[in-house]
Amino acid sequence: DSGVTQTPKHLITATGQRVTLRCSPRSGDLSVYWYQQSLDQGLQFLIQYYNGEERAKGNILERFSAQQFPDLHSELNLSSLELGDSALYFCASSLSGAHPYEQYFGPGTRLTVT
Amino acid sequence: QQPVQSPQAVILREGEDAVINCSSSKALYSVHWYRQKHGEAPVFLMILLKGGEQKGHDKISASFNEKKQQSSLYLTASQLSYSGTYFCGTEIDNYGQNFVFGPGTRLSVLP
């Protein structure tokens, strides 16, 4: 158990809908990262937050947005969902946003868009 | 710039050794290694900083050649539990804003 929690575990929704994925980092960790992993694919970095502020942006679509709240939990919002958005979404946390750091991954949320 | 990993996949017998390589076209500040077992989240293995430092964790070790912008992960006397996909992640600076994972190397250890 990494100490990072993600809810929900599974999500099934229809195209065009909007969903919110939630992540609670390990106690004491200030940075949260979001990744997308499609079936048998690698980990695509989406976005990073550090202590409530956006720190780095990856290949995140404009339909997706995220935020980190004062209690350091983070939410990833996915809107106007398409079939291709079906994937496993991981959140990871680290103590800081600067090197050196190791990322602790949550169990993931599996999103299925039908 | 996503790093390149090789091989894409490898199949071993228990007790055999394996080497997984990670290379980049850009000068690297650090290389991170993670292992992901099927259906699970990635798990951190180790970080290597520029300077050619070699690290070890049980029978898994790694080296980082900053001049060649490449890192190698060594798995000796493979165990069944080593099966999974190994990802390297690279940074080109120490600001934590340019971290990117490689495509992964799938390792299968057979009895």
XYZ file of C-alpha atoms in Angstrom:
225
model
C 0.000 0.000 0.000
C 1.593 3.250 -1.202
C -0.548 5.478 0.994
C -2.053 7.207 -2.040
C -5.794 6.738 -2.437
C -7.881 7.159 -5.553
C -11.637 7.072 -5.969
C -13.571 5.676 -7.600
C -11.860 2.413 -8.521
C -13.988 1.928 -11.623
C -16.097 4.334 -13.619
C -18.325 3.535 -16.580
C -19.936 6.383 -18.417
C -21.220 7.381 -21.826
C -19.644 9.534 -24.491
C -20.182 13.240 -23.999
C -20.397 12.975 -20.231
C -18.194 14.554 -17.573
C -16.481 12.765 -14.687
C -14.289 13.681 -11.739
C -11.495 11.509 -10.428
C -10.204 12.084 -6.940
C -6.773 11.541 -5.422
C -5.489 11.880 -1.880
C -1.702 11.979 -1.623
C 0.426 10.317 1.046
C 0.501 12.188 4.318
C 3.082 14.944 4.053
C 3.457 14.838 0.276
C 2.972 18.184 -1.419
C 3.117 17.163 -5.074
C 0.464 15.320 -7.051
C 0.899 13.968 -10.571
C -1.732 12.601 -12.940
C -1.002 9.964 -15.574
C -3.073 8.250 -18.234
C -2.349 4.655 -19.196
C -4.259 3.168 -22.106
C -4.488 -0.593 -22.558
C -0.983 -2.057 -22.641
C 0.483 1.370 -23.169
C 2.973 3.470 -21.304
C 2.365 6.166 -18.734
C 1.423 9.481 -20.287
C 2.046 12.396 -17.981
C -0.905 14.770 -17.796
C -0.264 17.384 -15.135
C 1.512 18.077 -11.853
C 0.499 20.219 -8.894
C 2.694 21.324 -6.049
C 1.168 22.719 -2.897
C -1.923 23.910 -4.710
C -0.204 25.402 -7.741
C 0.157 23.942 -11.207
C 3.823 23.080 -11.689
C 4.111 21.159 -14.941
C 1.861 20.273 -17.816
C 2.159 17.305 -20.129
C -0.067 16.009 -22.897
C -3.294 17.032 -21.231
C -6.251 17.667 -23.505
C -8.182 20.916 -23.245
C -11.243 18.864 -22.260
C -9.352 17.778 -19.146
C -8.574 19.943 -16.143
C -7.276 19.420 -12.660
C -6.804 21.220 -9.390
C -5.230 20.677 -6.017
C -7.107 21.822 -2.970
C -5.802 23.364 0.292
C -5.929 19.956 1.986
C -3.679 18.766 -0.897
C -6.116 16.301 -2.412
C -6.486 16.633 -6.144
C -9.241 16.159 -8.670
C -8.982 15.440 -12.379
C -12.002 16.530 -14.393
C -12.654 14.925 -17.762
C -15.402 16.395 -19.916
C -17.017 15.721 -23.306
C -15.746 12.180 -22.966
C -14.824 10.189 -26.044
C -14.302 6.455 -26.491
C -10.559 7.068 -26.697
C -10.515 8.461 -23.175
C -11.070 4.961 -21.814
C -7.950 4.223 -19.806
C -6.457 3.703 -16.395
C -5.793 7.029 -14.672
C -3.110 7.043 -12.029
C -2.310 9.678 -9.526
C 1.064 9.752 -7.820
C 2.456 11.874 -5.029
C 5.900 12.912 -3.888
C 7.273 14.866 -0.977
C 8.276 17.815 -3.071
C 8.078 18.915 -6.668
C 11.812 19.296 -6.975
C 14.468 16.707 -7.459
C 15.282 14.267 -6.022
C 11.923 12.667 -5.530
C 10.279 9.330 -5.816
C 6.694 9.067 -6.876
C 4.226 6.880 -5.021
C 1.372 5.724 -7.204
C -2.221 5.179 -6.203
C -4.155 2.080 -7.334
C -5.678 3.921 -10.269
C -9.164 4.636 -11.552
C -10.272 2.598 -14.535
C -12.481 4.697 -16.797
C -14.599 3.039 -19.437
C -16.422 5.269 -21.902
C -19.218 3.531 -23.820
C 11.317 13.943 -25.376
C 10.398 10.381 -24.485
C 13.371 8.102 -23.741
C 13.857 4.903 -25.698
C 13.864 1.554 -23.933
C 15.267 -1.715 -25.177
C 14.413 -4.457 -25.493
C 10.647 -4.076 -25.807
C 10.139 -7.439 -24.167
C 12.247 -10.227 -22.728
C 11.471 -13.723 -21.514
C 13.754 -15.387 -18.984
C 13.975 -18.532 -16.975
C 14.199 -18.191 -13.209
C 17.810 -17.604 -12.215
C 18.854 -15.950 -15.482
C 20.093 -12.393 -15.792
C 18.631 -9.517 -17.783
C 19.623 -6.006 -18.780
C 17.157 -3.281 -19.712
C 18.421 -0.131 -21.372
C 17.082 3.397 -21.395
C 18.506 6.110 -23.602
C 17.749 9.704 -24.468
C 18.709 12.105 -27.197
C 18.967 14.889 -24.609
C 21.468 15.397 -21.824
C 19.989 13.888 -18.694
C 20.022 15.071 -15.125
C 18.594 11.886 -13.677
C 17.022 8.553 -14.498
C 14.265 6.887 -12.480
C 13.245 3.228 -12.637
C 9.801 1.834 -11.841
C 8.258 -1.611 -12.094
C 4.599 -2.235 -12.812
C 3.098 -5.665 -12.314
C 0.077 -6.605 -14.352
C -3.036 -4.919 -13.011
C -1.138 -2.967 -10.391
C 0.297 0.508 -9.971
C 3.916 1.299 -10.813
C 6.337 0.951 -7.909
C 9.476 3.028 -7.475
C 12.778 1.124 -7.706
C 15.553 3.705 -7.742
C 16.810 7.099 -8.909
C 20.221 7.712 -10.440
C 21.770 11.137 -10.662
C 24.262 12.254 -13.270
C 27.787 11.274 -12.333
C 27.783 7.628 -13.340
C 26.463 6.532 -9.972
C 25.441 2.928 -9.681
C 22.749 1.863 -7.288
C 21.526 -1.464 -6.121
C 18.464 -2.899 -4.535
C 18.759 -6.547 -3.597
C 19.620 -8.237 -6.910
C 18.509 -5.294 -9.014
C 21.050 -2.601 -9.787
C 21.412 0.194 -12.279
C 24.015 2.427 -13.809
C 23.809 5.849 -15.406
C 26.235 7.023 -18.062
C 25.564 10.738 -18.406
C 27.974 11.109 -21.324
C 25.970 8.629 -23.363
C 22.649 9.774 -21.891
C 21.742 6.243 -21.047
C 20.981 4.026 -18.104
C 20.919 0.277 -17.714
C 18.938 -1.779 -15.229
C 20.517 -5.089 -14.256
C 18.460 -7.933 -12.887
C 20.575 -10.823 -11.674
C 19.380 -14.305 -10.819
C 15.835 -13.371 -11.820
C 12.985 -14.434 -9.606
C 9.391 -15.035 -10.615
C 8.466 -11.887 -8.715
C 10.550 -9.790 -11.119
C 7.970 -10.231 -13.863
C 6.326 -7.019 -14.930
C 6.874 -3.969 -17.070
C 9.867 -1.816 -16.284
C 9.671 1.883 -17.016
C 12.507 4.342 -16.975
C 11.726 7.996 -16.413
C 14.113 10.772 -17.303
C 14.708 14.377 -16.326
C 16.725 16.904 -18.280
C 17.023 19.293 -15.359
C 16.535 19.335 -11.605
C 13.402 21.449 -11.548
C 11.074 18.492 -11.658
C 9.161 19.863 -14.618
C 10.459 17.777 -17.470
C 9.962 14.257 -16.231
C 8.857 11.737 -18.847
C 8.471 7.947 -18.804
C 9.768 5.614 -21.478
C 7.459 3.144 -23.251
C 8.382 0.272 -20.932
C 10.062 -3.127 -21.217
C 7.945 -6.183 -20.503
C 9.849 -8.820 -18.528
C 8.488 -12.318 -18.075
C 10.272 -14.748 -15.775
C 9.275 -18.373 -16.254
C 9.855 -21.225 -13.802
